[in-house]
Amino acid sequence: MDFAITPGAQALLDEAATFEERLICEAREREAAGRIGTDVTQDLGSAGLIAPELSTHLGGRGQSKVAAGLVTEAIARGDLNVAYLQVVGSLMGQVIARNASAEVAEHYCRLITSGAETVAIGLSEPGAGSDAGNPQTTATRDGDDWIINGTKSMSLAMTSTATVIFARTDPQAKRGKGISAFLVDLDAPGATRTAITDMGQSAVARGSVDFSDVRVPADHLLGAEGAAFSQVMQGFDFSRALIGLQCTGSASRAIDDAWAYVKDREAFDQPLSTFQGVSFPLAEAETKMAAARLLCLNTLWLGDEGLPHTSQAAMCKWWAPLEAYHAIHQCLLLHGQNGYMRNRDVEKRLRDVLGMQIGDGTAQIMKLVIARESAGRAYAP
Ligand SMILES: Cc1cc2nc3c(=O)[nH]c(=O)nc-3n(C[C@H](O)[C@H](O)[C@H](O)COP(=O)(O)OP(=O)(O)OC[C@H]3O[C@@H](n4cnc5c(N)ncnc54)[C@H](O)[C@@H]3O)c2cc1C
């Protein structure tokens, strides 16, 4: 393992760190607005902080996946929701760069990396989240176009310019097969967006999109027809490690804030931090975040080296969000009644990070992936 930071990556990390206080200050405004403002998105793009691992001809910085992970984590210290712009930027950037024609890839990747637009990922449906290999959304060929019908739910649905969706193209094929990925314009005739109100992450503007006879040009098919699960899904191994760092980033800032609070506040005539019952839970939270962070960085390093990392990515996705949630929960409790107040950063972080135990696949599904990788499909649940 080699996580050495190049000067180029360090410059990006320094740039990402400059966003931290601003993102914290503006987080409530984003929550109230139910969206991330275009100014933030464009500022991140201008600073090279969206999909920095993409090659320069696609608008990226040619950095490693490890560097993209560290950037994600640094942004998430300010606001987990804003860091999602980088997570989905890297996910969609990779998927499009690998699977679209050179012309389509350059067009969309440049929009993503510059922060001009976001592209959402539409895998889940009202009736198929975990069972993503069995979508009801269909795509049928009509001359040079594909016609899409179905409903998808996704983050950034209300603010993105386009989405990548997975749809059944072979009605006879069984679960996981005969499914194709398409890049679909969210403003196309027949696409209708409806906002979803969540308990947290309101800034990521989750919504459902109904596709009713939406026409997609043939060159917006990503990868080979029917091969979305074997080909396009590989991008998720990358984003699962990024999500882990999105969560550890938010938790690490919550832990720093909690240390400052318990050093400052006194009870029984001494700082709270001098009680083991206060300091040890924070020490434990720091330990777990350090371990989760290393797991994620190791996974990204395996990706950089072209080595298999599906199992490790699934470990990142189930464990880091869970432990980050526990860590932030502990931080909230150590603030006493102040932690429970609506205007405190820590309560928002708790609501936001909880969503990451569900988004992009639940813990059960990640453990299924790990079991299948270790025991083989025939011997796994
Ligand atoms: C904050 C947030 C952001 C999201 N963003 C996106 C996005 O951008 N794009 C997108 O496509 N989707 C997104 N989703 C949807 C998310 O991916 C799904 O909600 C998730 O995959 C679970 O699917 P489901 O809600 O249909 O639950 P279900 O599949 O109905 O599962 C319900 C419960 O049953 C369990 N379960 C299901 N099958 C099994 C099994 N075989 N073994 C054991 N347990 C099982 C699940 O783990 C879960 O606990 C987001 C969700 C959230 C909360």
XYZ file of C-alpha atoms and ligand atoms in Angstrom:
434
model
C 0.000 0.000 0.000
C 1.250 3.428 -0.880
C -0.896 6.436 -0.046
C 1.877 8.951 -0.782
C 0.410 12.308 -1.769
C 1.788 13.921 -4.899
C 2.298 17.710 -4.923
C -0.673 17.977 -7.332
C -2.915 16.041 -4.980
C -1.718 18.060 -1.988
C -2.615 21.276 -3.823
C -6.141 19.929 -4.352
C -6.428 18.923 -0.698
C -5.283 22.390 0.400
C -7.924 23.847 -1.908
C -10.609 21.500 -0.517
C -9.712 22.517 3.047
C -10.476 26.161 2.221
C -14.148 25.194 1.687
C -14.644 23.673 5.155
C -15.811 26.660 7.206
C -17.838 28.135 4.344
C -19.677 24.851 3.825
C -20.473 24.603 7.536
C -21.754 28.194 7.638
C -23.999 27.744 4.599
C -25.275 24.224 5.408
C -28.556 25.376 6.961
C -29.325 27.572 3.934
C -28.858 24.585 1.647
C -31.051 22.461 3.879
C -33.827 25.071 3.832
C -33.516 25.544 0.070
C -33.515 21.784 -0.508
C -30.676 22.037 -2.978
C -26.993 22.774 -3.385
C -26.546 26.167 -5.015
C -24.913 26.378 -8.420
C -22.297 28.737 -6.936
C -20.911 25.991 -4.664
C -20.978 23.405 -7.448
C -19.173 25.706 -9.839
C -16.631 26.780 -7.219
C -15.784 23.133 -6.510
C -15.508 22.490 -10.239
C -13.262 25.507 -10.837
C -11.014 24.317 -8.009
C -10.658 20.891 -9.675
C -12.452 19.130 -6.820
C -15.005 17.173 -8.847
C -13.791 13.879 -10.324
C -10.108 14.879 -10.092
C -9.114 11.340 -11.132
C -10.467 11.845 -14.660
C -7.915 12.578 -17.339
C -7.262 16.192 -18.262
C -8.894 15.901 -21.698
C -12.146 15.142 -19.834
C -11.653 18.120 -17.515
C -10.152 16.122 -14.633
C -6.735 16.503 -13.021
C -5.364 13.039 -13.778
C -5.096 12.284 -10.052
C -5.344 8.906 -8.336
C -8.498 7.408 -6.852
C -6.851 7.758 -3.443
C -6.562 11.513 -4.080
C -10.241 11.649 -5.119
C -11.093 9.911 -1.840
C -9.101 12.380 0.238
C -10.786 15.279 -1.576
C -14.205 13.728 -0.834
C -13.312 13.421 2.831
C -12.044 16.995 3.044
C -15.249 18.403 1.521
C -17.390 16.215 3.791
C -15.757 17.747 6.860
C -17.671 20.853 5.804
C -20.859 19.244 4.502
C -21.523 15.596 3.662
C -24.172 16.689 1.143
C -21.786 18.845 -0.846
C -19.236 16.011 -0.822
C -21.868 13.945 -2.626
C -21.263 16.171 -5.663
C -17.737 14.760 -5.767
C -18.881 11.165 -5.096
C -21.467 11.174 -7.872
C -19.147 13.223 -10.103
C -16.470 10.530 -9.810
C -18.992 7.693 -10.175
C -20.744 9.112 -13.202
C -17.507 10.468 -14.666
C -15.958 6.977 -14.579
C -19.076 5.274 -15.893
C -19.453 7.712 -18.768
C -15.721 7.885 -19.578
C -15.496 4.089 -19.768
C -18.732 3.307 -21.521
C -19.772 6.214 -23.759
C -18.458 7.196 -27.172
C -15.497 9.599 -27.064
C -17.705 12.512 -28.106
C -20.468 11.872 -25.550
C -17.891 11.186 -22.831
C -16.042 14.431 -23.399
C -19.255 16.466 -23.467
C -20.685 15.094 -20.205
C -17.425 14.658 -18.303
C -16.504 18.284 -18.945
C -19.905 19.403 -17.671
C -19.384 17.301 -14.541
C -15.793 18.290 -13.746
C -16.384 22.004 -14.345
C -19.327 21.968 -11.933
C -21.581 23.361 -14.658
C -23.993 20.421 -14.325
C -24.487 17.257 -12.310
C -25.443 13.839 -13.622
C -27.472 11.668 -11.222
C -27.540 7.886 -10.899
C -30.950 6.279 -11.277
C -30.738 2.640 -10.295
C -33.463 2.324 -7.638
C -37.157 2.123 -8.365
C -40.144 2.296 -6.028
C -40.330 -1.522 -6.089
C -36.663 -2.413 -6.671
C -33.912 -0.930 -4.516
C -31.924 -3.869 -3.171
C -33.201 -6.036 -6.004
C -31.685 -3.697 -8.562
C -31.106 -6.556 -10.978
C -34.826 -6.812 -11.569
C -35.886 -3.332 -12.795
C -39.366 -2.686 -14.115
C -38.106 0.226 -16.217
C -37.890 -0.792 -19.863
C -36.058 0.491 -22.912
C -37.270 -0.556 -26.354
C -35.569 0.155 -29.624
C -37.368 2.465 -32.073
C -35.317 3.207 -35.180
C -32.197 5.088 -34.069
C -33.624 5.792 -30.619
C -34.513 3.979 -27.419
C -37.844 4.592 -25.695
C -37.698 4.569 -21.884
C -40.674 3.827 -19.599
C -40.599 3.483 -15.819
C -39.832 5.293 -12.571
C -36.498 5.834 -10.826
C -35.585 7.475 -7.526
C -32.238 9.212 -7.100
C -30.239 11.868 -5.290
C -29.843 15.199 -7.163
C -32.975 14.314 -9.165
C -34.371 17.827 -8.818
C -31.216 19.656 -9.855
C -29.359 17.449 -12.345
C -29.280 17.929 -16.061
C -29.150 14.208 -16.838
C -29.090 10.801 -15.216
C -27.721 7.363 -15.933
C -30.512 4.819 -15.600
C -30.615 1.042 -15.773
C -33.482 -0.416 -17.819
C -34.503 -3.836 -19.082
C -33.814 -4.199 -22.789
C -34.385 -7.958 -23.013
C -37.794 -8.905 -21.521
C -36.908 -12.636 -21.647
C -33.643 -12.386 -19.718
C -33.411 -13.368 -16.063
C -32.441 -11.216 -13.042
C -29.216 -9.226 -13.581
C -29.108 -9.960 -17.316
C -30.637 -8.156 -20.297
C -30.292 -4.800 -18.534
C -28.724 -1.798 -20.243
C -27.547 1.602 -19.005
C -28.580 4.866 -20.667
C -27.649 8.483 -20.284
C -30.977 10.293 -20.189
C -31.686 14.021 -20.351
C -33.860 14.895 -17.345
C -35.497 17.751 -19.247
C -36.520 15.476 -22.128
C -40.235 15.391 -23.022
C -41.927 12.684 -20.938
C -39.569 12.972 -17.926
C -41.395 14.245 -14.822
C -39.607 14.905 -11.533
C -41.216 14.799 -8.084
C -39.313 15.841 -4.957
C -38.901 13.393 -2.053
C -38.869 14.816 1.478
C -36.243 13.020 3.573
C -35.320 13.341 7.263
C -31.796 14.448 6.277
C -29.688 15.258 3.221
C -32.378 17.598 1.936
C -29.689 19.520 0.019
C -29.082 16.544 -2.272
C -32.580 17.118 -3.633
C -33.657 13.497 -3.855
C -36.625 12.847 -6.080
C -38.384 10.326 -8.236
C -38.467 10.658 -11.980
C -41.233 9.211 -14.088
C -40.146 8.358 -17.633
C -43.077 8.121 -19.998
C -42.024 7.308 -23.567
C -38.807 9.284 -23.150
C -36.752 9.152 -26.316
C -32.990 8.576 -25.979
C -30.568 8.640 -28.918
C -28.750 5.352 -29.611
C -25.361 6.831 -28.770
C -26.578 7.422 -25.198
C -26.528 3.671 -24.543
C -23.603 3.113 -22.155
C -21.559 -0.033 -22.715
C -22.870 -2.999 -24.608
C -26.602 -3.682 -24.834
C -27.688 -5.958 -21.993
C -24.353 -5.663 -20.172
C -25.118 -2.955 -17.611
C -24.611 -5.263 -14.644
C -21.436 -6.951 -15.800
C -19.873 -3.811 -17.312
C -21.269 -0.518 -16.039
C -21.835 -1.546 -12.394
C -18.086 -1.849 -11.850
C -18.024 1.897 -11.182
C -19.785 1.230 -7.868
C -16.659 -0.325 -6.385
C -15.143 3.137 -6.664
C -18.082 5.089 -5.266
C -18.551 2.744 -2.288
C -15.100 3.623 -0.966
C -15.785 7.311 -1.637
C -19.030 7.102 0.348
C -17.043 5.611 3.222
C -14.761 8.652 3.223
C -17.735 10.992 2.837
C -18.943 9.575 6.167
C -15.587 9.507 7.969
C -15.003 13.115 6.853
C -18.230 14.321 8.421
C -17.616 12.282 11.574
C -14.017 13.471 11.956
C -15.180 17.089 12.020
C -17.918 16.194 14.524
C -15.274 14.550 16.732
C -12.993 17.621 16.515
C -15.932 19.842 17.471
C -16.850 17.538 20.341
C -13.285 17.641 21.740
C -13.392 21.446 21.654
C -16.782 21.448 23.392
C -15.855 19.038 26.192
C -12.592 20.855 26.878
C -14.459 24.139 27.182
C -17.523 23.081 29.169
C -17.235 22.342 32.847
C -19.221 20.143 35.227
C -18.402 19.361 38.831
C -15.807 22.201 38.661
C -13.671 20.624 35.964
C -13.635 20.368 32.171
C -15.852 17.562 30.858
C -12.878 16.130 28.966
C -11.178 15.225 32.250
C -13.832 12.575 32.881
C -12.941 9.227 31.328
C -16.627 8.667 30.597
C -16.441 11.655 28.264
C -12.981 11.310 26.712
C -12.895 7.557 26.163
C -15.959 7.423 23.859
C -14.311 10.118 21.740
C -11.025 8.203 21.740
C -12.921 5.098 20.611
C -14.740 7.040 17.897
C -11.417 8.427 16.630
C -9.955 4.918 16.549
C -12.846 3.529 14.528
C -12.789 6.443 12.095
C -9.031 5.957 11.589
C -9.630 2.253 10.827
C -12.554 2.974 8.479
C -10.515 5.615 6.692
C -7.657 3.157 6.095
C -10.081 0.535 4.780
C -11.431 3.065 2.271
C -7.999 4.319 1.214
C -6.764 0.750 0.803
C -9.769 -0.010 -1.416
C -9.064 3.045 -3.565
C -5.386 2.109 -3.768
C -6.367 -1.393 -4.995
C -8.493 0.368 -7.627
C -5.552 2.556 -8.649
C -3.414 -0.562 -9.008
C -6.042 -2.334 -11.122
C -6.425 -5.053 -8.470
C -9.769 -6.658 -7.489
C -11.532 -4.725 -4.718
C -15.252 -5.546 -4.925
C -15.301 -7.136 -1.487
C -13.321 -4.304 0.135
C -15.608 -1.731 -1.486
C -18.652 -3.451 0.017
C -16.890 -3.459 3.421
C -16.345 0.312 3.123
C -19.980 0.867 2.228
C -21.555 -0.983 5.136
C -19.044 -0.332 7.888
C -17.887 3.274 7.490
C -21.409 4.815 7.396
C -22.451 2.716 10.416
C -19.414 3.644 12.518
C -19.607 7.281 11.405
C -23.224 7.328 12.546
C -22.222 5.864 15.941
C -19.376 8.400 16.248
C -21.594 11.400 15.487
C -24.288 10.026 17.781
C -21.712 9.893 20.582
C -20.601 13.464 19.807
C -24.218 14.625 20.005
C -24.694 12.990 23.418
C -21.532 14.622 24.760
C -23.053 18.021 23.909
C -25.914 17.229 26.308
C -29.061 19.188 25.599
C -27.095 21.514 23.319
C -26.495 18.632 20.930
C -30.214 17.961 20.595
C -31.013 21.507 19.464
C -32.009 22.045 15.859
C -29.492 24.789 15.150
C -26.479 22.677 16.139
C -24.205 21.285 13.488
C -24.024 17.871 15.131
C -27.740 17.023 14.916
C -27.731 17.782 11.195
C -24.634 15.672 10.656
C -26.401 12.768 12.402
C -29.493 13.006 10.187
C -27.384 13.387 7.058
C -24.995 10.509 7.699
C -27.819 8.089 8.516
C -28.950 8.193 4.889
C -25.637 6.720 3.766
C -26.497 3.412 5.443
C -29.284 3.091 2.856
C -28.215 5.031 -0.254
C -26.105 3.004 -2.726
C -27.164 -0.243 -1.060
C -27.858 -1.356 2.491
C -25.539 -3.232 4.860
C -27.336 -6.517 4.142
C -26.697 -6.188 0.428
C -23.038 -5.278 1.001
C -22.598 -8.343 3.239
C -24.196 -10.417 0.489
C -21.547 -9.100 -1.915
C -18.753 -9.958 0.532
C -20.152 -13.440 1.187
C -20.450 -14.128 -2.537
C -16.893 -12.954 -3.168
C -15.522 -15.119 -0.338
C -17.663 -18.255 -0.478
C -18.818 -18.171 -4.075
C -22.389 -17.631 -5.241
C -23.457 -21.226 -4.734
C -22.490 -21.155 -1.042
C -23.556 -17.616 -0.124
C -27.021 -16.419 1.047
C -30.171 9.178 1.178
C -30.465 8.249 0.040
C -29.905 8.502 -1.202
C -30.192 7.657 -2.269
N -29.677 7.953 -3.506
C -29.932 7.129 -4.541
C -29.424 7.436 -5.847
O -28.775 8.457 -6.060
N -29.716 6.588 -6.847
C -30.443 5.448 -6.658
O -30.628 4.718 -7.620
N -30.959 5.135 -5.439
C -30.725 5.947 -4.381
N -31.245 5.665 -3.154
C -32.068 4.469 -2.987
C -31.279 3.346 -2.286
O -30.231 2.870 -3.089
C -32.262 2.237 -1.913
O -33.189 2.786 -1.001
C -31.566 1.039 -1.293
O -30.814 0.355 -2.261
C -32.562 0.083 -0.617
O -33.618 -0.221 -1.467
P -35.134 -0.096 -0.954
O -35.300 1.228 -0.334
O -36.017 -0.464 -2.075
O -35.257 -1.159 0.209
P -35.643 -2.692 0.016
O -34.885 -3.269 -1.104
O -37.123 -2.807 -0.014
O -35.070 -3.298 1.387
C -35.751 -3.101 2.633
C -34.933 -3.831 3.715
O -34.813 -5.218 3.389
C -33.459 -5.603 3.333
N -33.245 -6.586 2.274
C -33.660 -6.536 0.988
N -33.234 -7.598 0.313
C -32.513 -8.349 1.185
C -31.796 -9.589 1.097
N -31.708 -10.273 -0.045
N -31.167 -10.042 2.206
C -31.230 -9.358 3.376
N -31.875 -8.193 3.514
C -32.511 -7.698 2.436
C -32.707 -4.313 3.044
O -31.352 -4.373 3.461
C -33.516 -3.299 3.829
O -33.112 -3.285 5.161
C -31.015 6.511 -2.075
C -31.557 6.268 -0.813
C -31.307 7.134 0.225
C -31.936 6.855 1.566
